[in-house]
Tab-separated table of N, CA and C in Angstrom:
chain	number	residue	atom	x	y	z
A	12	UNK	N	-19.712	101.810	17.764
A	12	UNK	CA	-18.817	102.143	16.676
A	12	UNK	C	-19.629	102.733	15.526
A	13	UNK	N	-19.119	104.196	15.152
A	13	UNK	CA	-19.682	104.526	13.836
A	13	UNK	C	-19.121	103.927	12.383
A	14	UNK	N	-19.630	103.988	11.697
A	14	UNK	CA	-19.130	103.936	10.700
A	14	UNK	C	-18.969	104.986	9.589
A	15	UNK	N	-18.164	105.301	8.350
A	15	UNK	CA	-17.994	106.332	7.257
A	15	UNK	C	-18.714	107.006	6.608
A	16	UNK	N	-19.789	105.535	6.419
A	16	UNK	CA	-20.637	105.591	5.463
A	16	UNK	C	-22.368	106.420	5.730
A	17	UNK	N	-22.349	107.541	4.915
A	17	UNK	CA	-23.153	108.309	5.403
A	17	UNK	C	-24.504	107.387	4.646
A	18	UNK	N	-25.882	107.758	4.899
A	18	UNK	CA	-27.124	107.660	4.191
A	18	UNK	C	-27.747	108.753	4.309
A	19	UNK	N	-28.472	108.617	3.021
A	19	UNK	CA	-29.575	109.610	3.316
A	19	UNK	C	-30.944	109.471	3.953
A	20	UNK	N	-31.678	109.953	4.513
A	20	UNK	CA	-33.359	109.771	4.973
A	20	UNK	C	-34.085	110.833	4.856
A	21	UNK	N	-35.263	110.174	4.158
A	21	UNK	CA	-36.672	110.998	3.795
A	21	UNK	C	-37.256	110.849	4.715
A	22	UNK	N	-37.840	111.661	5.155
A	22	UNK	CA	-38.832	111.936	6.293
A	22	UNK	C	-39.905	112.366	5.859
A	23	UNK	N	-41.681	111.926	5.343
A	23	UNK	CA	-42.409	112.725	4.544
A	23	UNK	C	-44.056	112.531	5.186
A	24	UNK	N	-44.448	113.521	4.891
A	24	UNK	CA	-45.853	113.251	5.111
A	24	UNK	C	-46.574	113.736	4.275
A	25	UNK	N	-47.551	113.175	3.358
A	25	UNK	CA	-48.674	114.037	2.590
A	25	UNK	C	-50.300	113.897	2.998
A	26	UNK	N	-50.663	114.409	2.005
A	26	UNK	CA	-52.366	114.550	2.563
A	26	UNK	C	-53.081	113.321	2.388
A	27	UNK	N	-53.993	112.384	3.066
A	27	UNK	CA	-54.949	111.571	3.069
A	27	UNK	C	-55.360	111.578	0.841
A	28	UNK	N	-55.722	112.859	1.074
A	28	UNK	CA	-56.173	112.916	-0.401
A	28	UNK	C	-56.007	114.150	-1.036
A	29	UNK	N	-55.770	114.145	-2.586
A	29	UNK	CA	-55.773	112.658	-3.331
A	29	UNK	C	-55.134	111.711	-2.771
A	30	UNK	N	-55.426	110.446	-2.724
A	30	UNK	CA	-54.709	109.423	-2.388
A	30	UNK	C	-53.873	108.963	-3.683
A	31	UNK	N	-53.768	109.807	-5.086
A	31	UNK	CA	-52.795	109.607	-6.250
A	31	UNK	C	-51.185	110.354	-5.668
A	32	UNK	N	-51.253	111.058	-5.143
A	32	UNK	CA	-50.271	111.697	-4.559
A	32	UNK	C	-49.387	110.705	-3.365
A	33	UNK	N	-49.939	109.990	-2.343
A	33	UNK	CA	-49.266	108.907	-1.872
A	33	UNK	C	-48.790	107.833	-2.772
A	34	UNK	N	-49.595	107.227	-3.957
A	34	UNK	CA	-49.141	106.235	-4.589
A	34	UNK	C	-47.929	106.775	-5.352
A	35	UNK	N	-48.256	108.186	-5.863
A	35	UNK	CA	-46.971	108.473	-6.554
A	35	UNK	C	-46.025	108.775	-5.967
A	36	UNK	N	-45.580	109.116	-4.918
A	36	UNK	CA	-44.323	108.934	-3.935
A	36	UNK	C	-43.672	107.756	-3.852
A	37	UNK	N	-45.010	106.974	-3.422
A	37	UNK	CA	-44.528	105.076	-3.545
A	37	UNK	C	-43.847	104.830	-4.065
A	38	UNK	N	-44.312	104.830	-5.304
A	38	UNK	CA	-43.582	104.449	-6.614
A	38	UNK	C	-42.556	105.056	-6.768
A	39	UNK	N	-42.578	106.320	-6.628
A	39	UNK	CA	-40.634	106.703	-6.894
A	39	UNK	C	-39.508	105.907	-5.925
A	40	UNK	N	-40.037	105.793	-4.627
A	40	UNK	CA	-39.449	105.485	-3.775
A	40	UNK	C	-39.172	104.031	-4.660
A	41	UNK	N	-39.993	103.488	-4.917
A	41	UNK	CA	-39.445	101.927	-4.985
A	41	UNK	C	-38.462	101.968	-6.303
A	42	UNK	N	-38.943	102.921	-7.976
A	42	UNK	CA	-38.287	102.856	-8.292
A	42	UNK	C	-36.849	103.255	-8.389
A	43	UNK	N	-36.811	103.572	-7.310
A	43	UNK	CA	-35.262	104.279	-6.615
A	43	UNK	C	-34.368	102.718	-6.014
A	44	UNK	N	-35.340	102.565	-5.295
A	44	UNK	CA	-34.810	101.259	-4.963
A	44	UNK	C	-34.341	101.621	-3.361
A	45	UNK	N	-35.357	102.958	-2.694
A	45	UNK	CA	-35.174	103.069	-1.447
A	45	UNK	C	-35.638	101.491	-0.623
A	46	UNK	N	-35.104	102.233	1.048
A	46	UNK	CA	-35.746	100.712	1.697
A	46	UNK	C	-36.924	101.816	2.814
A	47	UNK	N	-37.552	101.396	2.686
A	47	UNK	CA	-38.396	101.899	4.011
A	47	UNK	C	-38.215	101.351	5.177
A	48	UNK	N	-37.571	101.818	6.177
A	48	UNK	CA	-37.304	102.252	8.088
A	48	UNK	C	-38.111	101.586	8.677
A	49	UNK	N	-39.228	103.040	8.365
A	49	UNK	CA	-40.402	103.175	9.232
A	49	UNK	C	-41.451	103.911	8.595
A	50	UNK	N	-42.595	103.621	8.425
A	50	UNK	CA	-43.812	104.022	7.541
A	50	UNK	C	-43.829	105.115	6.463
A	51	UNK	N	-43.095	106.357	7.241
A	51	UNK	CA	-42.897	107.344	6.093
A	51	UNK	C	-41.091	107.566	6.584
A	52	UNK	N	-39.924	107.041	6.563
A	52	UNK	CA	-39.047	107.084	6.466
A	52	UNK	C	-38.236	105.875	5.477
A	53	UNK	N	-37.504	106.745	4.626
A	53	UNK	CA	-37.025	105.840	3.748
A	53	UNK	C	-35.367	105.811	3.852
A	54	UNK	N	-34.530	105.112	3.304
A	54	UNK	CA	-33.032	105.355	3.115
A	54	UNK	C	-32.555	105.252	1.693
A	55	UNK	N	-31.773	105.582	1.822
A	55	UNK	CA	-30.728	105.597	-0.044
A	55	UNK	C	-29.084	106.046	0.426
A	56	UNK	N	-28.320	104.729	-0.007
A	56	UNK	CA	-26.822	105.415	0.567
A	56	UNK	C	-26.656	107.294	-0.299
A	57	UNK	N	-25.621	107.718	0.651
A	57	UNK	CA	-25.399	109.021	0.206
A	57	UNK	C	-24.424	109.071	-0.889
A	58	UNK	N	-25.157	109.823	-1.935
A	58	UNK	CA	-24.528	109.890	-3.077
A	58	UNK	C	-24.624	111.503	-3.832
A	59	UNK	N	-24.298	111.176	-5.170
A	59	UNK	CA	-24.393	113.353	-5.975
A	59	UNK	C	-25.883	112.864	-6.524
A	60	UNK	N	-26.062	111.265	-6.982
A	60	UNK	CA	-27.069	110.574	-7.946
A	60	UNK	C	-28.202	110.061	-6.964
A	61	UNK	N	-28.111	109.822	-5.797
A	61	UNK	CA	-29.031	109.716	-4.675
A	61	UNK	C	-29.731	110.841	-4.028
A	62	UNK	N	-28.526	111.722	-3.726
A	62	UNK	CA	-28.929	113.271	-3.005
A	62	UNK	C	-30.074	113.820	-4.248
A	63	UNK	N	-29.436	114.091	-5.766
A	63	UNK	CA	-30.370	114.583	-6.445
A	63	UNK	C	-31.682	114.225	-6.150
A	64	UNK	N	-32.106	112.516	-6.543
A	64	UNK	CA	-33.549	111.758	-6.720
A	64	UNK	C	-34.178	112.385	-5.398
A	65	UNK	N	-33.388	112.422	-4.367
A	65	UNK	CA	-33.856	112.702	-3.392
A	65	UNK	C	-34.841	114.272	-3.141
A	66	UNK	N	-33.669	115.461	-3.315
A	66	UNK	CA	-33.975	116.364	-3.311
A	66	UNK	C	-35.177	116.579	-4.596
A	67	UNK	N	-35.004	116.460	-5.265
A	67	UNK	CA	-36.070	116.523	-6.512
A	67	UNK	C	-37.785	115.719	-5.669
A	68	UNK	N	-37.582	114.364	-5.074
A	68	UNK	CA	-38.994	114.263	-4.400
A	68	UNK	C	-39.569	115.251	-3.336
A	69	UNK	N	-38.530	115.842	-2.572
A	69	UNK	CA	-39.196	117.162	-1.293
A	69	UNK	C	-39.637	117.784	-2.267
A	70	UNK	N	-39.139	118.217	-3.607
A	70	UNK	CA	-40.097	119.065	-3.929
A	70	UNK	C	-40.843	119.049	-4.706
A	71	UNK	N	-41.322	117.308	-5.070
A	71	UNK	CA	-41.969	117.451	-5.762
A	71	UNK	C	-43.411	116.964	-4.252
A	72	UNK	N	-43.244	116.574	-3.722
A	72	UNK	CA	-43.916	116.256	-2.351
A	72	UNK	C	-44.341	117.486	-1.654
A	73	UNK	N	-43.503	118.587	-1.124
A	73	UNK	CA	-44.227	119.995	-0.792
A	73	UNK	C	-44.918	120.369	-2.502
A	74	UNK	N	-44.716	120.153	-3.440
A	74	UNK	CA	-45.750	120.910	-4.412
A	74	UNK	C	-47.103	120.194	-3.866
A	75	UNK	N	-46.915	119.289	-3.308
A	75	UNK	CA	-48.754	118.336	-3.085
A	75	UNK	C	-48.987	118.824	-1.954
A	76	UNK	N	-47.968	119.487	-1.471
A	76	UNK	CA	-48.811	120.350	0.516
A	76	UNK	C	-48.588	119.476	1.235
A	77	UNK	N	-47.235	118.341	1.193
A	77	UNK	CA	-47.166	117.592	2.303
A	77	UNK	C	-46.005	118.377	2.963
A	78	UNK	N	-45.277	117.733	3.400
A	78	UNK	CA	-43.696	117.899	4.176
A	78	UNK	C	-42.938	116.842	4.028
A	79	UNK	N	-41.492	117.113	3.982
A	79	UNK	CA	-40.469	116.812	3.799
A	79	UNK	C	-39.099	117.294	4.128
A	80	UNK	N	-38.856	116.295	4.713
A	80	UNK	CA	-36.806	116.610	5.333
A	80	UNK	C	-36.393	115.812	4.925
A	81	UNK	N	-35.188	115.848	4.509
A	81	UNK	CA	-33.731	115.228	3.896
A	81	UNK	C	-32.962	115.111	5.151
A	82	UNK	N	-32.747	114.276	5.152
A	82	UNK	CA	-31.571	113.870	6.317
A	82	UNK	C	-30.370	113.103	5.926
A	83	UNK	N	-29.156	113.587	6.417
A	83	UNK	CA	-28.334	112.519	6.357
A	83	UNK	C	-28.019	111.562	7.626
A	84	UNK	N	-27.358	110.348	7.825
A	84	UNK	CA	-27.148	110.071	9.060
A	84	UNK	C	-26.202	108.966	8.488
A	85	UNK	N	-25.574	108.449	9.541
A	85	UNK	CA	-24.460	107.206	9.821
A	85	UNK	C	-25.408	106.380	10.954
A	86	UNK	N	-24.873	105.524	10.328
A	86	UNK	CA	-25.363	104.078	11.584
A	86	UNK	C	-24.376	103.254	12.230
A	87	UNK	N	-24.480	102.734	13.053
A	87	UNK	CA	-23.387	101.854	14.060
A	87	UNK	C	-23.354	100.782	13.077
A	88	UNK	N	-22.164	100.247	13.193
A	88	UNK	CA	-21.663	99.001	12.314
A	88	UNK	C	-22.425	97.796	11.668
A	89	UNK	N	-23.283	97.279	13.099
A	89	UNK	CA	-24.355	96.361	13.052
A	89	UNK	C	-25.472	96.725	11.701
A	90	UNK	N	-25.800	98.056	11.992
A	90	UNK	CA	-27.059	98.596	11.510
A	90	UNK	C	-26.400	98.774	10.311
A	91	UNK	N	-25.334	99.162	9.796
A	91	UNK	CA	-25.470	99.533	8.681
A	91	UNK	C	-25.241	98.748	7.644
A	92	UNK	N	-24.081	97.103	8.266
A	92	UNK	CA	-24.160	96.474	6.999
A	92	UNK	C	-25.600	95.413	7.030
A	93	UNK	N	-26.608	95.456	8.193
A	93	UNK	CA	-27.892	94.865	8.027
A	93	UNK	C	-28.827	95.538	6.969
A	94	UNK	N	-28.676	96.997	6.736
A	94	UNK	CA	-29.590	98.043	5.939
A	94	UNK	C	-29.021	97.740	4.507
A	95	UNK	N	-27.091	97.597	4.403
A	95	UNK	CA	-26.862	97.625	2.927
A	95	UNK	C	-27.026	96.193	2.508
A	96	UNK	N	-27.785	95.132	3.253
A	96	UNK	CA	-27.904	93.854	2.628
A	96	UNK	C	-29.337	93.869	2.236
A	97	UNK	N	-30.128	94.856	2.765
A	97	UNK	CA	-31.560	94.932	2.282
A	97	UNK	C	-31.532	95.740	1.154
A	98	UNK	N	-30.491	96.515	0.753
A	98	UNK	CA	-30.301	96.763	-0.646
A	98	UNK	C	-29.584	95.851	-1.610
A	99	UNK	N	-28.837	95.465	-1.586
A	99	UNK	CA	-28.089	94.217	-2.225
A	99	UNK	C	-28.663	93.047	-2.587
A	100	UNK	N	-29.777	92.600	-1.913
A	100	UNK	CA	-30.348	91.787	-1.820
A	100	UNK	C	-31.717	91.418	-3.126
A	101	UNK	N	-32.030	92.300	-3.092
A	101	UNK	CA	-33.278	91.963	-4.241
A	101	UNK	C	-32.351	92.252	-5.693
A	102	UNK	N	-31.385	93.271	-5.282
A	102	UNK	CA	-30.693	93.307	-6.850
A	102	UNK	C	-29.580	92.364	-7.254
A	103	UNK	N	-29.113	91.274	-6.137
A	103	UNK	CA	-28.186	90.476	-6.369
A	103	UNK	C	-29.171	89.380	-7.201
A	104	UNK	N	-30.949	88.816	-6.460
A	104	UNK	CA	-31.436	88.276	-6.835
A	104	UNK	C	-31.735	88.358	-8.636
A	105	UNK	N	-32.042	89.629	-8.872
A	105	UNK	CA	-32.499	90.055	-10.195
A	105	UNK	C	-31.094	89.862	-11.105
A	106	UNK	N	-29.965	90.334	-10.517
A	106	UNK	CA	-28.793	89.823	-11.599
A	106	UNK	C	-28.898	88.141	-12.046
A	107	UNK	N	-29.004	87.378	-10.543
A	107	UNK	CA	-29.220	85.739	-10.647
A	107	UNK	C	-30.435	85.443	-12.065
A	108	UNK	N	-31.532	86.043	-11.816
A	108	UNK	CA	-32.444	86.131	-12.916
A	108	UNK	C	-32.446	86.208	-13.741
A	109	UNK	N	-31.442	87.124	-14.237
A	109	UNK	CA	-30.909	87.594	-16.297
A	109	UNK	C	-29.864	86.618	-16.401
A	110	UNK	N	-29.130	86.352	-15.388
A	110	UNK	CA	-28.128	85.291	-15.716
A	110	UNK	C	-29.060	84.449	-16.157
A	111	UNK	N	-29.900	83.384	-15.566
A	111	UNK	CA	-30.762	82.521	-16.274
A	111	UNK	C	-30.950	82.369	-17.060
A	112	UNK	N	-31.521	83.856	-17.292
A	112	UNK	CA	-32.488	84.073	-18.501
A	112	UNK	C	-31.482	83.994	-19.784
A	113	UNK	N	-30.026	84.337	-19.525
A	113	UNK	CA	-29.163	84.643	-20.710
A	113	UNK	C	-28.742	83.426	-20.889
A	114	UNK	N	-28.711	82.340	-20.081
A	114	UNK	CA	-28.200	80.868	-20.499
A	114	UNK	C	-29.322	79.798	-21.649
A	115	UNK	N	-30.559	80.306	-21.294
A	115	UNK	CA	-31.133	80.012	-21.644
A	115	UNK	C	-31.654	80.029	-23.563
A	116	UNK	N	-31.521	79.171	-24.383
A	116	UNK	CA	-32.052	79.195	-25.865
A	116	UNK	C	-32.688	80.162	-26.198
A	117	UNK	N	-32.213	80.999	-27.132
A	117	UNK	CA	-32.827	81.965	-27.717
A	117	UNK	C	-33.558	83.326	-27.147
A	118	UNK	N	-32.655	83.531	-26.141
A	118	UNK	CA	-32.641	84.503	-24.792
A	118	UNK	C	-32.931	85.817	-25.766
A	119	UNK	N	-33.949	86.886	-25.025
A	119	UNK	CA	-34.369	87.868	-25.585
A	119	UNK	C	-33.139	88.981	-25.004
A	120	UNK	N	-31.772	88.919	-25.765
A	120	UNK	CA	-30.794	89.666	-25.428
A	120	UNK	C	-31.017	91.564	-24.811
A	121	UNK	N	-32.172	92.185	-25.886
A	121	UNK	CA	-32.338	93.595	-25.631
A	121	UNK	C	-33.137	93.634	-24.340
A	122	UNK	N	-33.979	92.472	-24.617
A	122	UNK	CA	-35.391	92.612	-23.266
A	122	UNK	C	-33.806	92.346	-22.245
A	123	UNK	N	-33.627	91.325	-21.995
A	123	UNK	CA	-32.188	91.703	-20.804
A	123	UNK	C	-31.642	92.498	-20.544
A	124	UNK	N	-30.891	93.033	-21.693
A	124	UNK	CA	-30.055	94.448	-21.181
A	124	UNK	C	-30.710	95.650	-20.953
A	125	UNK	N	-32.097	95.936	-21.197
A	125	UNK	CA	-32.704	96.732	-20.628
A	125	UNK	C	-33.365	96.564	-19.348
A	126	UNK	N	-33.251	95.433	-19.052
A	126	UNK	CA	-33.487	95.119	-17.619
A	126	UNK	C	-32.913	95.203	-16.851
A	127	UNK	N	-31.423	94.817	-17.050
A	127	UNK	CA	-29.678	95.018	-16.362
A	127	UNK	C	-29.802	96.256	-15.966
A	128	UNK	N	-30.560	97.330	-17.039
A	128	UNK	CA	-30.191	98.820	-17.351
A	128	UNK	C	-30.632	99.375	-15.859
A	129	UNK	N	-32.134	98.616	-16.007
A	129	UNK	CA	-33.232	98.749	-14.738
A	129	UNK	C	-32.231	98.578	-13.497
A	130	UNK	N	-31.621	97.470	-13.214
A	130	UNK	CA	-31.243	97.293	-12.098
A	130	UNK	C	-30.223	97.766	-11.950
A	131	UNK	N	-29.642	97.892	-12.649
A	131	UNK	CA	-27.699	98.687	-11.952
A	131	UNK	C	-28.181	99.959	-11.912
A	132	UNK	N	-29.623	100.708	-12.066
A	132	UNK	CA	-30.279	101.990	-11.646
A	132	UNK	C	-30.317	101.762	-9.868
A	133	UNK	N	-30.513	100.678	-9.583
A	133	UNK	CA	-30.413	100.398	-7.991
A	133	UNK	C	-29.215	99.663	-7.362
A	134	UNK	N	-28.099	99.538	-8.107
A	134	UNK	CA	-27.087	98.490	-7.785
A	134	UNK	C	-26.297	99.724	-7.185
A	135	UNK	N	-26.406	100.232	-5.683
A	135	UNK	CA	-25.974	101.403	-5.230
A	135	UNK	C	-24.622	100.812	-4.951
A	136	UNK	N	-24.180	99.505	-4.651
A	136	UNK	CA	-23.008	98.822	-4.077
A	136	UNK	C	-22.261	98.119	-4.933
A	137	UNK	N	-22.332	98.305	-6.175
A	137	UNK	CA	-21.766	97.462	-7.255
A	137	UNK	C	-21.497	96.575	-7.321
A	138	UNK	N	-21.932	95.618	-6.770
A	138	UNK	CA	-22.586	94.056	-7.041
A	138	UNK	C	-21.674	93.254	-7.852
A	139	UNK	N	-20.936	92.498	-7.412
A	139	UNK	CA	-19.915	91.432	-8.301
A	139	UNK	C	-20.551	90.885	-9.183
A	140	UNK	N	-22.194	90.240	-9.164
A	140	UNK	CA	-23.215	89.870	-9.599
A	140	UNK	C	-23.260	90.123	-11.136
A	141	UNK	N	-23.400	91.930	-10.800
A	141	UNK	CA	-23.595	92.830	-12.044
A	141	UNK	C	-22.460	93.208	-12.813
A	142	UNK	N	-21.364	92.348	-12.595
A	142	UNK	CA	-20.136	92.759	-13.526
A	142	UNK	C	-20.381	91.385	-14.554
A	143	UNK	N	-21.172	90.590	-13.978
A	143	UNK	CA	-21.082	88.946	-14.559
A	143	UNK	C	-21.884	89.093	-15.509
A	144	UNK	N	-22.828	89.736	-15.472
A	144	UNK	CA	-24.106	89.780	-16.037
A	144	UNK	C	-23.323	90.679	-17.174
A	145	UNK	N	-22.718	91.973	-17.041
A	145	UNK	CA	-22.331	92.838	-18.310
A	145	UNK	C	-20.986	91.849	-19.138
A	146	UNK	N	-20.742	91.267	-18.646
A	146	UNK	CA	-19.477	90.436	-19.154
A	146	UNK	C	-20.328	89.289	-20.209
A	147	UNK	N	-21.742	88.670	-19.316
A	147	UNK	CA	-22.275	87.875	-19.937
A	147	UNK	C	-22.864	88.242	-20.939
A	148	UNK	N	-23.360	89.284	-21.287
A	148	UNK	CA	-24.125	90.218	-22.333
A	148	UNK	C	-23.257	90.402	-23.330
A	149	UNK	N	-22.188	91.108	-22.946
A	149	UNK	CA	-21.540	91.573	-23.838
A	149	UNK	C	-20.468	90.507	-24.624
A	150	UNK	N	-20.643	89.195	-24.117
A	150	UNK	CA	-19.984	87.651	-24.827
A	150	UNK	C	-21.357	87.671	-25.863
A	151	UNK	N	-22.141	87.720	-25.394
A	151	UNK	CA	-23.339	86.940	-26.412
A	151	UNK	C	-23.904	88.252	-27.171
A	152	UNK	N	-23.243	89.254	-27.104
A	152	UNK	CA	-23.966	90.000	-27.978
A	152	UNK	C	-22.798	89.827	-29.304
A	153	UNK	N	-21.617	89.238	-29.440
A	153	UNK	CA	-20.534	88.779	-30.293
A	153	UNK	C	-21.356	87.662	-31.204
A	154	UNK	N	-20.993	88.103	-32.330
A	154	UNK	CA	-21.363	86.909	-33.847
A	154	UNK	C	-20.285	85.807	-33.060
């Protein structure tokens, strides 16, 4: 059984060296909040705000002389709600976290909501989590 829901996949390879050029891929990737597959394959559900980040790394990745394909694909049922729980998952945790943090005496309200900011940058599935958290913010940001 297929399912609707398309994804996207990076497919990439760059040069041994610089080895600044692999780390900086890394890092976008994570701050994207891709999941990595398989060593140089990554995913990001398909989106206008995903496709962009995406397309913008092929080229910033062929400017370093590697390669890069964009792919879209669908996965069988199994596979795909196992892949969207490996996204859900670290950002359901991090909502649990500011919740804490906001119950807590004399809670650093801005350091939070710029953290919220951070994560609903990866909350590709809109997270019941993250409605609690803006509901909770926006009670305690009230005199």
């Amino acid at each position: 059984m297929v399912t609707v829901n398309p994804w996207l996949l990076l497919v990439y390879s760059v040069p041994r060296h610089p080895t600044s050029a692999r780390v900086f891929v890394w890092r976008r990737l994570k701050q994207l909040g891709a999941e990595a597959l398989q060593d140089a394959t990554w995913a990001l559900p398909s989106g206008t705000r995903t496709l962009e980040h995406f397309q913008w790394l092929v080229s910033e990745i062929r400017e370093m002389r590697g390669r890069a394909t964009l792919w879209e694909a669908r996965l069988a049922a199994g596979d795909e709600r196992a892949l969207r729980r490996r996204f859900e998952e670290p950002v359901e945790a991090g909502y649990r976290k500011l919740l804490a943090d906001l119950r807590r005496r004399g809670a650093d309200r801005p350091a939070i909501a710029r953290r919220f900011q951070q994560l609903q940058s990866r909350d590709y599935f809109e997270c019941a989590l993250g409605r609690r958290v803006r509901t909770a913010l926006q009670k305690k940001g009230k005199p």
